[in-house]
Each structure stands twice: as structure tokens, then as C-alpha cells.
PDB file of C-alpha atoms in Angstrom:
ATOM      1  CA  ALA J   1       0.000   0.000   0.000  1.00 73.00           C
ATOM      2  CA  GLN J   2       1.090   3.551  -0.640  1.00 82.00           C
ATOM      3  CA  SER J   3       2.278   5.834   2.151  1.00 89.00           C
ATOM      4  CA  VAL J   4       3.999   9.136   2.788  1.00 93.00           C
ATOM      5  CA  ALA J   5       6.190  10.278   5.646  1.00 95.00           C
ATOM      6  CA  GLN J   6       6.710  13.792   6.894  1.00 96.00           C
ATOM      7  CA  PRO J   7       9.748  13.605   9.167  1.00 96.00           C
ATOM      8  CA  GLU J   8       9.261  16.984  10.823  1.00 96.00           C
ATOM      9  CA  ASP J   9       6.351  17.776  13.126  1.00 95.00           C
ATOM     10  CA  GLN J  10       7.269  21.443  13.189  1.00 97.00           C
ATOM     11  CA  VAL J  11       9.199  23.824  10.949  1.00 98.00           C
ATOM     12  CA  ASN J  12      10.047  27.361  12.038  1.00 97.00           C
ATOM     13  CA  VAL J  13      11.366  30.001   9.666  1.00 97.00           C
ATOM     14  CA  ALA J  14      11.747  33.757   9.685  1.00 98.00           C
ATOM     15  CA  GLU J  15       9.673  35.843   7.319  1.00 97.00           C
ATOM     16  CA  GLY J  16      11.505  36.425   4.055  1.00 97.00           C
ATOM     17  CA  ASN J  17      13.632  33.305   4.397  1.00 97.00           C
ATOM     18  CA  PRO J  18      13.220  30.267   2.169  1.00 97.00           C
ATOM     19  CA  LEU J  19      11.218  27.361   3.562  1.00 97.00           C
ATOM     20  CA  THR J  20      11.257  23.625   2.963  1.00 97.00           C
ATOM     21  CA  VAL J  21       8.751  21.074   4.240  1.00 98.00           C
ATOM     22  CA  LYS J  22       9.926  17.528   3.686  1.00 98.00           C
ATOM     23  CA  CYS J  23       8.035  14.511   2.385  1.00 97.00           C
ATOM     24  CA  THR J  24       9.086  11.038   1.324  1.00 96.00           C
ATOM     25  CA  TYR J  25       6.811   8.486  -0.282  1.00 94.00           C
ATOM     26  CA  SER J  26       6.424   4.765  -0.826  1.00 91.00           C
ATOM     27  CA  VAL J  27       4.355   3.322  -3.672  1.00 85.00           C
ATOM     28  CA  SER J  28       4.479   0.178  -5.742  1.00 81.00           C
ATOM     29  CA  GLY J  29       3.657   1.899  -9.017  1.00 79.00           C
ATOM     30  CA  ASN J  30       3.926   5.407 -10.403  1.00 79.00           C
ATOM     31  CA  PRO J  31       3.410   8.008  -7.694  1.00 83.00           C
ATOM     32  CA  TYR J  32       0.784  10.712  -7.856  1.00 88.00           C
ATOM     33  CA  LEU J  33       1.846  13.204  -5.219  1.00 93.00           C
ATOM     34  CA  PHE J  34       0.037  16.146  -3.661  1.00 95.00           C
ATOM     35  CA  TRP J  35       0.486  18.918  -1.119  1.00 97.00           C
ATOM     36  CA  TYR J  36      -2.379  20.369   0.884  1.00 97.00           C
ATOM     37  CA  VAL J  37      -2.555  23.189   3.429  1.00 97.00           C
ATOM     38  CA  GLN J  38      -4.918  23.441   6.394  1.00 96.00           C
ATOM     39  CA  TYR J  39      -5.665  26.650   8.253  1.00 94.00           C
ATOM     40  CA  PRO J  40      -7.240  26.551  11.754  1.00 90.00           C
ATOM     41  CA  ASN J  41     -10.787  25.208  11.799  1.00 88.00           C
ATOM     42  CA  ARG J  42     -10.830  24.790   8.022  1.00 91.00           C
ATOM     43  CA  GLY J  43     -10.749  21.940   5.559  1.00 92.00           C
ATOM     44  CA  LEU J  44      -7.729  20.985   3.494  1.00 94.00           C
ATOM     45  CA  GLN J  45      -6.897  23.132   0.501  1.00 95.00           C
ATOM     46  CA  PHE J  46      -5.042  21.815  -2.522  1.00 94.00           C
ATOM     47  CA  LEU J  47      -1.668  23.455  -3.225  1.00 96.00           C
ATOM     48  CA  LEU J  48      -0.036  21.480  -6.010  1.00 95.00           C
ATOM     49  CA  LYS J  49       0.444  18.030  -7.505  1.00 93.00           C
ATOM     50  CA  TYR J  50       2.951  15.938  -9.413  1.00 92.00           C
ATOM     51  CA  ILE J  51       1.604  13.447 -11.936  1.00 87.00           C
ATOM     52  CA  THR J  52       4.231  13.335 -14.660  1.00 81.00           C
ATOM     53  CA  GLY J  53       6.529  15.657 -16.553  1.00 83.00           C
ATOM     54  CA  ASP J  54       8.826  18.255 -15.047  1.00 88.00           C
ATOM     55  CA  ASN J  55      10.184  17.369 -11.644  1.00 92.00           C
ATOM     56  CA  LEU J  56       9.643  20.920 -10.396  1.00 95.00           C
ATOM     57  CA  VAL J  57       5.972  21.647  -9.898  1.00 95.00           C
ATOM     58  CA  LYS J  58       4.584  25.113  -9.212  1.00 95.00           C
ATOM     59  CA  GLY J  59       1.405  25.670  -7.270  1.00 93.00           C
ATOM     60  CA  SER J  60      -0.704  28.169  -5.393  1.00 91.00           C
ATOM     61  CA  TYR J  61       0.584  31.048  -3.248  1.00 92.00           C
ATOM     62  CA  GLY J  62       4.121  30.843  -4.657  1.00 95.00           C
ATOM     63  CA  PHE J  63       4.752  27.296  -3.446  1.00 97.00           C
ATOM     64  CA  GLU J  64       6.615  24.738  -5.474  1.00 97.00           C
ATOM     65  CA  ALA J  65       7.701  21.145  -4.959  1.00 97.00           C
ATOM     66  CA  GLU J  66      10.471  19.023  -6.380  1.00 95.00           C
ATOM     67  CA  PHE J  67       9.887  15.391  -7.277  1.00 95.00           C
ATOM     68  CA  ASN J  68      12.999  13.249  -6.791  1.00 95.00           C
ATOM     69  CA  LYS J  69      12.518   9.663  -7.873  1.00 92.00           C
ATOM     70  CA  SER J  70      15.890   8.382  -6.694  1.00 93.00           C
ATOM     71  CA  GLN J  71      15.324   9.754  -3.207  1.00 94.00           C
ATOM     72  CA  THR J  72      11.545   9.068  -3.262  1.00 94.00           C
ATOM     73  CA  SER J  73      10.980  12.601  -2.047  1.00 96.00           C
ATOM     74  CA  PHE J  74       8.563  15.416  -2.820  1.00 97.00           C
ATOM     75  CA  HIS J  75       9.646  18.384  -0.706  1.00 98.00           C
ATOM     76  CA  LEU J  76       7.566  21.555  -0.601  1.00 98.00           C
ATOM     77  CA  LYS J  77       9.445  24.823  -1.011  1.00 98.00           C
ATOM     78  CA  LYS J  78       8.943  28.547  -1.144  1.00 97.00           C
ATOM     79  CA  PRO J  79      11.708  31.079  -1.839  1.00 96.00           C
ATOM     80  CA  SER J  80      10.456  33.707   0.610  1.00 97.00           C
ATOM     81  CA  ALA J  81       8.140  32.819   3.486  1.00 97.00           C
ATOM     82  CA  LEU J  82       5.257  35.000   4.655  1.00 97.00           C
ATOM     83  CA  VAL J  83       3.712  35.121   8.120  1.00 97.00           C
ATOM     84  CA  SER J  84       0.421  34.172   6.446  1.00 96.00           C
ATOM     85  CA  ASP J  85       2.004  30.876   5.310  1.00 96.00           C
ATOM     86  CA  SER J  86       1.819  29.655   8.898  1.00 97.00           C
ATOM     87  CA  ALA J  87      -0.435  26.589   8.784  1.00 97.00           C
ATOM     88  CA  LEU J  88      -0.483  22.787   8.809  1.00 97.00           C
ATOM     89  CA  TYR J  89       0.863  21.180   5.638  1.00 97.00           C
ATOM     90  CA  PHE J  90       0.083  17.674   4.437  1.00 97.00           C
ATOM     91  CA  CYS J  91       1.777  15.564   1.815  1.00 97.00           C
ATOM     92  CA  ALA J  92      -0.385  12.916   0.123  1.00 95.00           C
ATOM     93  CA  VAL J  93      -0.059  10.086  -2.392  1.00 91.00           C
ATOM     94  CA  ARG J  94      -2.345   8.145  -4.692  1.00 84.00           C
ATOM     95  CA  ASP J  95      -1.364   4.811  -6.200  1.00 71.00           C
ATOM     96  CA  PHE J  96      -3.444   3.072  -8.837  1.00 63.00           C
ATOM     97  CA  SER J  97      -1.540  -0.170  -9.115  1.00 61.00           C
ATOM     98  CA  TYR J  98      -4.322  -2.247  -7.623  1.00 58.00           C
ATOM     99  CA  ASN J  99      -7.407  -0.626  -9.119  1.00 59.00           C
ATOM    100  CA  ASN J 100      -7.991   1.687  -6.217  1.00 67.00           C
ATOM    101  CA  ASN J 101      -7.948   5.472  -6.176  1.00 74.00           C
ATOM    102  CA  ASP J 102      -7.745   6.382  -2.517  1.00 80.00           C
ATOM    103  CA  MET J 103      -5.480   9.116  -1.184  1.00 86.00           C
ATOM    104  CA  ARG J 104      -3.219   8.663   1.848  1.00 89.00           C
ATOM    105  CA  PHE J 105      -1.871  11.546   3.885  1.00 93.00           C
ATOM    106  CA  GLY J 106       1.220  12.122   5.958  1.00 94.00           C
ATOM    107  CA  ALA J 107       1.032  13.139   9.596  1.00 94.00           C
ATOM    108  CA  GLY J 108       1.352  16.812   8.749  1.00 96.00           C
ATOM    109  CA  THR J 109       3.984  19.459   9.429  1.00 97.00           C
ATOM    110  CA  ARG J 110       3.153  22.635  11.275  1.00 97.00           C
ATOM    111  CA  LEU J 111       4.879  25.597   9.662  1.00 97.00           C
ATOM    112  CA  THR J 112       5.384  28.720  11.724  1.00 97.00           C
ATOM    113  CA  VAL J 113       6.723  31.846  10.040  1.00 97.00           C
ATOM    114  CA  LYS J 114       7.872  34.494  12.484  1.00 96.00           C
ATOM    115  CA  PRO J 115       7.976  38.209  11.650  1.00 95.00           C
TER     116      PRO J 115
ATOM    117  CA  ASP D   1     -19.360  26.253  -7.169  1.00 64.00           C
ATOM    118  CA  ALA D   2     -20.757  25.502  -3.739  1.00 82.00           C
ATOM    119  CA  GLY D   3     -17.962  23.131  -2.852  1.00 94.00           C
ATOM    120  CA  VAL D   4     -18.326  20.070  -0.646  1.00 97.00           C
ATOM    121  CA  ILE D   5     -20.970  20.749   1.985  1.00 97.00           C
ATOM    122  CA  GLN D   6     -20.880  19.049   5.357  1.00 98.00           C
ATOM    123  CA  SER D   7     -23.338  19.209   8.219  1.00 97.00           C
ATOM    124  CA  PRO D   8     -23.410  19.748  11.072  1.00 97.00           C
ATOM    125  CA  ARG D   9     -20.252  21.834  11.491  1.00 96.00           C
ATOM    126  CA  HIS D  10     -20.233  21.138  15.207  1.00 97.00           C
ATOM    127  CA  GLU D  11     -21.893  18.392  17.192  1.00 97.00           C
ATOM    128  CA  VAL D  12     -21.756  17.808  20.911  1.00 98.00           C
ATOM    129  CA  THR D  13     -23.414  14.674  22.182  1.00 97.00           C
ATOM    130  CA  GLU D  14     -23.350  12.275  25.077  1.00 97.00           C
ATOM    131  CA  MET D  15     -21.827   8.854  25.088  1.00 97.00           C
ATOM    132  CA  GLY D  16     -24.211   6.236  23.751  1.00 97.00           C
ATOM    133  CA  GLN D  17     -26.114   8.564  21.463  1.00 97.00           C
ATOM    134  CA  GLU D  18     -26.355   8.089  17.711  1.00 97.00           C
ATOM    135  CA  VAL D  19     -24.499  10.586  15.546  1.00 98.00           C
ATOM    136  CA  THR D  20     -25.126  11.168  11.854  1.00 98.00           C
ATOM    137  CA  LEU D  21     -22.807  13.300   9.754  1.00 98.00           C
ATOM    138  CA  ARG D  22     -23.845  14.398   6.292  1.00 98.00           C
ATOM    139  CA  CYS D  23     -22.027  15.272   3.112  1.00 98.00           C
ATOM    140  CA  LYS D  24     -23.031  16.693  -0.230  1.00 97.00           C
ATOM    141  CA  PRO D  25     -20.238  16.297  -2.800  1.00 96.00           C
ATOM    142  CA  ILE D  26     -19.543  18.718  -5.602  1.00 94.00           C
ATOM    143  CA  SER D  27     -22.002  18.172  -8.436  1.00 93.00           C
ATOM    144  CA  GLY D  28     -20.543  15.834 -11.059  1.00 89.00           C
ATOM    145  CA  HIS D  29     -18.027  14.290  -8.669  1.00 90.00           C
ATOM    146  CA  ASN D  30     -18.593  10.569  -8.291  1.00 86.00           C
ATOM    147  CA  SER D  31     -15.808   9.622  -5.905  1.00 90.00           C
ATOM    148  CA  LEU D  32     -16.487  10.431  -2.265  1.00 94.00           C
ATOM    149  CA  PHE D  33     -14.173   9.996   0.719  1.00 95.00           C
ATOM    150  CA  TRP D  34     -14.630  10.143   4.490  1.00 97.00           C
ATOM    151  CA  TYR D  35     -11.600  11.023   6.645  1.00 96.00           C
ATOM    152  CA  ARG D  36     -11.172  11.454  10.391  1.00 97.00           C
ATOM    153  CA  GLN D  37      -8.640  13.860  11.888  1.00 95.00           C
ATOM    154  CA  THR D  38      -7.319  13.654  15.450  1.00 94.00           C
ATOM    155  CA  MET D  39      -4.207  14.974  17.128  1.00 89.00           C
ATOM    156  CA  MET D  40      -3.023  11.484  17.964  1.00 89.00           C
ATOM    157  CA  ARG D  41      -3.690   9.703  14.675  1.00 89.00           C
ATOM    158  CA  GLY D  42      -3.616  12.505  12.124  1.00 90.00           C
ATOM    159  CA  LEU D  43      -5.763  12.187   9.006  1.00 93.00           C
ATOM    160  CA  GLU D  44      -7.197   8.689   8.549  1.00 93.00           C
ATOM    161  CA  LEU D  45      -9.148   7.425   5.557  1.00 93.00           C
ATOM    162  CA  LEU D  46     -12.297   5.732   6.828  1.00 96.00           C
ATOM    163  CA  ILE D  47     -14.099   4.732   3.629  1.00 95.00           C
ATOM    164  CA  TYR D  48     -14.534   5.808   0.053  1.00 93.00           C
ATOM    165  CA  PHE D  49     -17.138   5.351  -2.679  1.00 93.00           C
ATOM    166  CA  ASN D  50     -16.963   5.307  -6.475  1.00 90.00           C
ATOM    167  CA  ASN D  51     -20.308   5.807  -8.230  1.00 91.00           C
ATOM    168  CA  ASN D  52     -22.101   5.355  -4.883  1.00 94.00           C
ATOM    169  CA  VAL D  53     -20.478   1.944  -4.299  1.00 93.00           C
ATOM    170  CA  PRO D  54     -18.192   1.463  -1.278  1.00 94.00           C
ATOM    171  CA  ILE D  55     -14.762   0.486  -2.560  1.00 89.00           C
ATOM    172  CA  ASP D  56     -12.682   0.245   0.595  1.00 89.00           C
ATOM    173  CA  ASP D  57     -14.023   0.419   4.145  1.00 91.00           C
ATOM    174  CA  SER D  58     -10.976  -1.072   5.822  1.00 90.00           C
ATOM    175  CA  GLY D  59     -10.391   2.186   7.670  1.00 91.00           C
ATOM    176  CA  MET D  60     -13.712   2.104   9.482  1.00 94.00           C
ATOM    177  CA  PRO D  61     -12.733   1.655  13.155  1.00 88.00           C
ATOM    178  CA  GLU D  62     -15.394  -0.832  14.184  1.00 87.00           C
ATOM    179  CA  ASP D  63     -18.966  -1.931  13.666  1.00 92.00           C
ATOM    180  CA  ARG D  64     -20.283   1.151  15.438  1.00 96.00           C
ATOM    181  CA  PHE D  65     -19.367   3.093  12.306  1.00 97.00           C
ATOM    182  CA  SER D  66     -21.338   2.844   9.083  1.00 97.00           C
ATOM    183  CA  ALA D  67     -21.463   4.908   5.900  1.00 97.00           C
ATOM    184  CA  LYS D  68     -23.929   5.062   3.074  1.00 97.00           C
ATOM    185  CA  MET D  69     -24.230   6.820  -0.243  1.00 97.00           C
ATOM    186  CA  PRO D  70     -27.823   6.395  -1.423  1.00 96.00           C
ATOM    187  CA  ASN D  71     -27.345   8.676  -4.425  1.00 94.00           C
ATOM    188  CA  ALA D  72     -24.693  10.710  -6.187  1.00 93.00           C
ATOM    189  CA  SER D  73     -25.392  13.857  -4.196  1.00 94.00           C
ATOM    190  CA  PHE D  74     -25.546  12.624  -0.618  1.00 96.00           C
ATOM    191  CA  SER D  75     -23.603  10.513   1.853  1.00 98.00           C
ATOM    192  CA  THR D  76     -23.882   9.852   5.581  1.00 98.00           C
ATOM    193  CA  LEU D  77     -21.472   8.631   8.218  1.00 98.00           C
ATOM    194  CA  LYS D  78     -23.203   7.200  11.255  1.00 98.00           C
ATOM    195  CA  ILE D  79     -21.804   6.301  14.665  1.00 97.00           C
ATOM    196  CA  GLN D  80     -24.034   4.236  16.916  1.00 97.00           C
ATOM    197  CA  PRO D  81     -23.461   4.179  19.825  1.00 96.00           C
ATOM    198  CA  SER D  82     -20.955   7.010  20.098  1.00 97.00           C
ATOM    199  CA  GLU D  83     -18.040   6.958  22.539  1.00 96.00           C
ATOM    200  CA  PRO D  84     -15.722   9.726  23.821  1.00 97.00           C
ATOM    201  CA  ARG D  85     -12.840   8.331  21.748  1.00 96.00           C
ATOM    202  CA  ASP D  86     -14.850   9.104  18.603  1.00 97.00           C
ATOM    203  CA  SER D  87     -14.323  12.812  19.252  1.00 97.00           C
ATOM    204  CA  ALA D  88     -12.584  14.177  16.162  1.00 97.00           C
ATOM    205  CA  VAL D  89     -13.057  16.269  13.062  1.00 97.00           C
ATOM    206  CA  TYR D  90     -14.641  14.284  10.265  1.00 98.00           C
ATOM    207  CA  PHE D  91     -13.964  15.424   6.704  1.00 97.00           C
ATOM    208  CA  CYS D  92     -15.740  14.564   3.520  1.00 97.00           C
ATOM    209  CA  ALA D  93     -13.967  15.001   0.174  1.00 96.00           C
ATOM    210  CA  SER D  94     -14.951  14.404  -3.435  1.00 94.00           C
ATOM    211  CA  SER D  95     -13.345  14.195  -6.859  1.00 89.00           C
ATOM    212  CA  PRO D  96     -14.445  13.408 -10.387  1.00 82.00           C
ATOM    213  CA  LEU D  97     -14.054   9.747 -11.184  1.00 70.00           C
ATOM    214  CA  ARG D  98     -13.042  10.555 -14.739  1.00 58.00           C
ATOM    215  CA  THR D  99      -9.889  12.244 -13.452  1.00 55.00           C
ATOM    216  CA  ALA D 100      -9.817  10.471 -10.136  1.00 48.00           C
ATOM    217  CA  ASN D 101      -6.668   8.692 -11.148  1.00 50.00           C
ATOM    218  CA  THR D 102      -4.781  11.956 -11.412  1.00 64.00           C
ATOM    219  CA  GLY D 103      -6.796  14.588  -9.677  1.00 77.00           C
ATOM    220  CA  GLU D 104      -6.857  16.198  -6.305  1.00 86.00           C
ATOM    221  CA  LEU D 105      -9.594  15.803  -3.733  1.00 90.00           C
ATOM    222  CA  PHE D 106     -11.849  18.689  -2.775  1.00 93.00           C
ATOM    223  CA  PHE D 107     -12.535  18.865   0.959  1.00 95.00           C
ATOM    224  CA  GLY D 108     -15.456  20.134   2.971  1.00 96.00           C
ATOM    225  CA  GLU D 109     -14.980  22.291   6.046  1.00 95.00           C
ATOM    226  CA  GLY D 110     -15.400  19.320   8.376  1.00 96.00           C
ATOM    227  CA  SER D 111     -17.733  18.273  11.176  1.00 97.00           C
ATOM    228  CA  ARG D 112     -16.260  18.634  14.635  1.00 97.00           C
ATOM    229  CA  LEU D 113     -17.682  15.929  16.906  1.00 98.00           C
ATOM    230  CA  THR D 114     -17.386  15.987  20.673  1.00 98.00           C
ATOM    231  CA  VAL D 115     -18.702  13.009  22.609  1.00 97.00           C
ATOM    232  CA  LEU D 116     -18.995  13.650  26.355  1.00 96.00           C
TER     233      LEU D 116
END
């Protein structure tokens, strides 16, 4: 079965600095990878996805993610963090090797951007 | 678009009572997912449907939990009887089946359940 791991519970960065939120994945077939963001008392919002093509994927709010097949990673990045980026971030994976289409999420990483 | 609509947004009940959570997926979406979010266990997939048919319910915690999708525009998640450990935020999400193999899920705002 597919799975993702987010090794960091918490990431703290200063406003204006670059940020990275890490994610590694495990699938038996081709990975379909996603990043979501959750603000307090809200549902999950889609940020970006990797299906195929360029390894660098650009998404909403200036976020991007780099797919690395050899390292089975899909880290989320942003060149310059904003205080408003503070939220809970989830990495997710879908694997269609066995005729299913469910989505599995990591444990989440809480990003705090300090002024 | 109205988005995925969940009700109630908040529910407080006493142990032993029946709880029913409701979800209306985005029109045209025929894959529907129920997730549970807790601090201890994170975001867990409970069950999902394709074209109103349950595909995988292996995440349903126990027989007290049941889910139905009687038509393409409505699903329920029922807990009977409820217990304090069921306290969590329950999310419903939907996606089009046509692009379900590549597409993202669209989430509702969640139903926060507190069982006293």
C-alpha cells in the first residue's frame, strides 16, 4: 500500500527566508503526489500536484515542490516565506496499481513563520 | 461552485447517542471519501465510494461506524453508539471519477464531533 512520511512535526522560519517542508513516499507503481494546506478550523486546501513531466511543480501562493525519484521525495518549497504561510501542511499520495484510487496523507507538518 | 458541503459543522453529544454526519459532494463528482482527523492519529481514511459503491471500508474503526451513499449527491457517516474516543473532526472530500486517477480531492470544512 502507498504511504507518505513527513519527518518533521514542526518547521520554524523567519519571514523572508526560504522554507522547505519535507516529504518522502512509498508506492508500488507510479506516484501521484500532492500537497495540501490546512488553516485553523478549516478543511484541506489543494496546493499542487505531481503526476508526470517536469520534476519541479509550481502551485498556489508561490509554493513549489520538487519530485525526486531516486530519493523518493517530494519536498515543498517557497523562496520567501510570509507570516500568512503559517499553517499545517500535508503531503499525500495516490497509487493506482491495484485498481484503487484512494489518497493517503502524511502526519502533517506545522509551519510557523515568524515576523 | 458551492464546494463540498458538510453538516453539522459542530456536534456535541453524550456517550451512547447516535451521531449522523452528512455530506453533499460537488455536483458531477462521483468519488467520495470520508476522513477522520485527530491529534493522535492525524488524518485517517475511513471509507470511500466510487459511483455510490463502497470500494474500501478497511479504515472504518469498528462496527459502530457505518457509511452510506444512497445517491450521487448525498452521503452519511453514522456512529451508533458514540463513545468519547470518537471525538474528532470528520472530513468529507470528493473528486471526479473521470480524473480520479490523477486529480486532487476537494474537501469540505469538516464536522467537529465531541462526545462527552
